[in-house]
Short mmCIF file of C-alpha atoms in Angstrom, two decimals:
data_model
loop_
_atom_site.label_atom_id
_atom_site.label_comp_id
_atom_site.label_asym_id
_atom_site.label_seq_id
_atom_site.Cartn_x
_atom_site.Cartn_y
_atom_site.Cartn_z
CA MET K 945 -114.91 188.39 36.94
CA THR K 946 -112.01 188.90 39.33
CA SER K 947 -109.33 186.26 39.71
CA GLY K 948 -107.75 187.89 42.74
CA VAL K 949 -104.50 188.35 40.81
CA SER K 950 -103.43 191.91 40.16
CA ASN K 951 -102.02 192.88 36.79
CA ARG K 952 -100.01 195.60 38.46
CA LEU K 953 -96.51 195.16 39.78
CA PRO K 954 -95.64 196.18 43.34
CA VAL K 955 -94.54 199.71 44.14
CA PRO K 956 -91.85 201.03 44.07
CA TRP K 957 -91.49 199.82 40.53
CA ARG K 958 -90.98 201.56 37.24
CA PRO K 959 -91.26 200.12 33.76
CA GLY K 960 -88.24 200.63 31.64
CA GLY K 961 -86.69 199.90 28.33
CA PRO K 962 -88.11 198.40 25.20
CA VAL K 963 -89.64 194.95 25.20
CA ARG K 964 -87.34 192.50 23.41
CA CYS K 965 -88.39 189.72 21.04
CA ILE K 966 -86.53 187.11 23.11
CA HIS K 967 -88.61 188.02 26.16
CA LEU K 968 -91.85 187.64 24.20
CA ALA K 969 -90.74 184.34 22.65
CA THR K 970 -89.76 182.92 26.03
CA TRP K 971 -93.03 184.04 27.62
CA VAL K 972 -95.06 182.51 24.78
CA ALA K 973 -93.15 179.22 25.19
CA VAL K 974 -93.96 179.16 28.92
CA LEU K 975 -97.65 179.68 28.20
CA ARG K 976 -97.73 177.18 25.33
CA LEU K 977 -95.96 174.46 27.31
CA GLY K 978 -97.59 175.25 30.66
CA SER K 979 -94.41 175.46 32.71
CA PHE K 980 -91.16 177.32 33.10
CA ALA K 981 -89.24 174.03 33.26
CA ALA K 982 -90.69 172.73 29.98
CA ALA K 983 -89.98 176.04 28.26
CA ALA K 984 -86.41 175.99 29.57
CA GLN K 985 -85.88 172.50 28.22
CA GLU K 986 -87.33 173.34 24.80
CA LEU K 987 -85.39 176.60 24.50
CA GLY K 988 -82.12 175.23 25.86
CA TYR K 989 -82.06 177.62 28.82
CA THR K 990 -82.00 177.06 32.54
CA GLN K 991 -85.30 177.43 34.37
CA SER K 992 -83.81 180.42 36.16
CA ALA K 993 -83.00 182.13 32.83
CA VAL K 994 -86.58 181.60 31.63
CA SER K 995 -87.94 183.05 34.86
CA GLN K 996 -85.60 186.05 34.56
CA GLN K 997 -86.65 186.69 30.96
CA VAL K 998 -90.34 186.62 31.86
CA ALA K 999 -89.69 188.91 34.84
CA GLU K 1000 -87.79 191.28 32.54
CA LEU K 1001 -90.70 191.31 30.09
CA GLU K 1002 -93.02 192.24 32.95
CA ARG K 1003 -90.61 194.90 34.18
CA ARG K 1004 -90.27 196.49 30.76
CA ALA K 1005 -94.00 196.29 30.01
CA GLY K 1006 -94.97 197.54 33.46
CA LEU K 1007 -97.59 194.79 33.86
CA ARG K 1008 -97.95 191.29 35.17
CA VAL K 1009 -98.50 189.15 32.08
CA ILE K 1010 -98.37 185.69 33.59
CA GLN K 1011 -99.77 183.98 36.64
CA ARG K 1012 -97.18 181.54 37.94
CA ARG K 1013 -99.32 178.89 39.68
CA PRO K 1014 -101.02 177.58 37.69
CA VAL K 1015 -99.21 179.00 34.66
CA ARG K 1016 -101.64 181.07 32.63
CA PRO K 1017 -101.82 184.59 31.23
CA THR K 1018 -103.25 187.41 33.30
CA ALA K 1019 -105.89 189.66 31.75
CA ALA K 1020 -103.11 191.93 30.48
CA GLY K 1021 -101.25 188.84 29.28
CA LEU K 1022 -104.26 187.75 27.22
CA VAL K 1023 -104.22 191.09 25.42
CA LEU K 1024 -100.47 190.84 24.82
CA LEU K 1025 -100.78 187.21 23.71
CA GLU K 1026 -103.34 188.19 21.10
CA ALA K 1027 -101.10 190.99 19.81
CA GLN K 1028 -97.67 189.42 20.24
CA GLY K 1029 -97.40 187.99 16.72
CA SER K 1030 -97.95 191.41 15.18
CA VAL K 1031 -95.67 193.02 17.74
CA ARG K 1032 -92.81 190.57 17.02
CA THR K 1033 -93.24 191.02 13.26
CA ALA K 1034 -93.10 194.80 13.62
CA MET K 1035 -90.05 194.58 15.90
CA THR K 1036 -88.07 192.40 13.49
CA SER K 1037 -88.96 194.33 10.34
CA ARG K 1038 -87.17 197.53 11.37
#
C-alpha cells in the first residue's frame, strides 16, 4: 500500500546529531492531539517552535516521521512511535 508520501527527506540533506527527548515528546504530542497548534497550546510553545522541533527530529533521524496534512505518522513514524517509549526510557537512564 503506497500513500504517495515519501519517508525520505529531499536531497541535499544529511542526518545529524542525536535525537533528543524533547523532540520525541513534542512529536508524540502532535500525533496524539492531531495538530501542531493543539500540541503547542498543551506544551506551552508557539506553533512555530513545535514545527521546528518536529523538523529537527526528522533532520536528526534522517526520515520523515509525520505527514502534515492530515497529521498522521508516516510508515517510518509508525515504527518510531511503537519504539519511542523504550527509546525515551533508554535516553533518560544514562
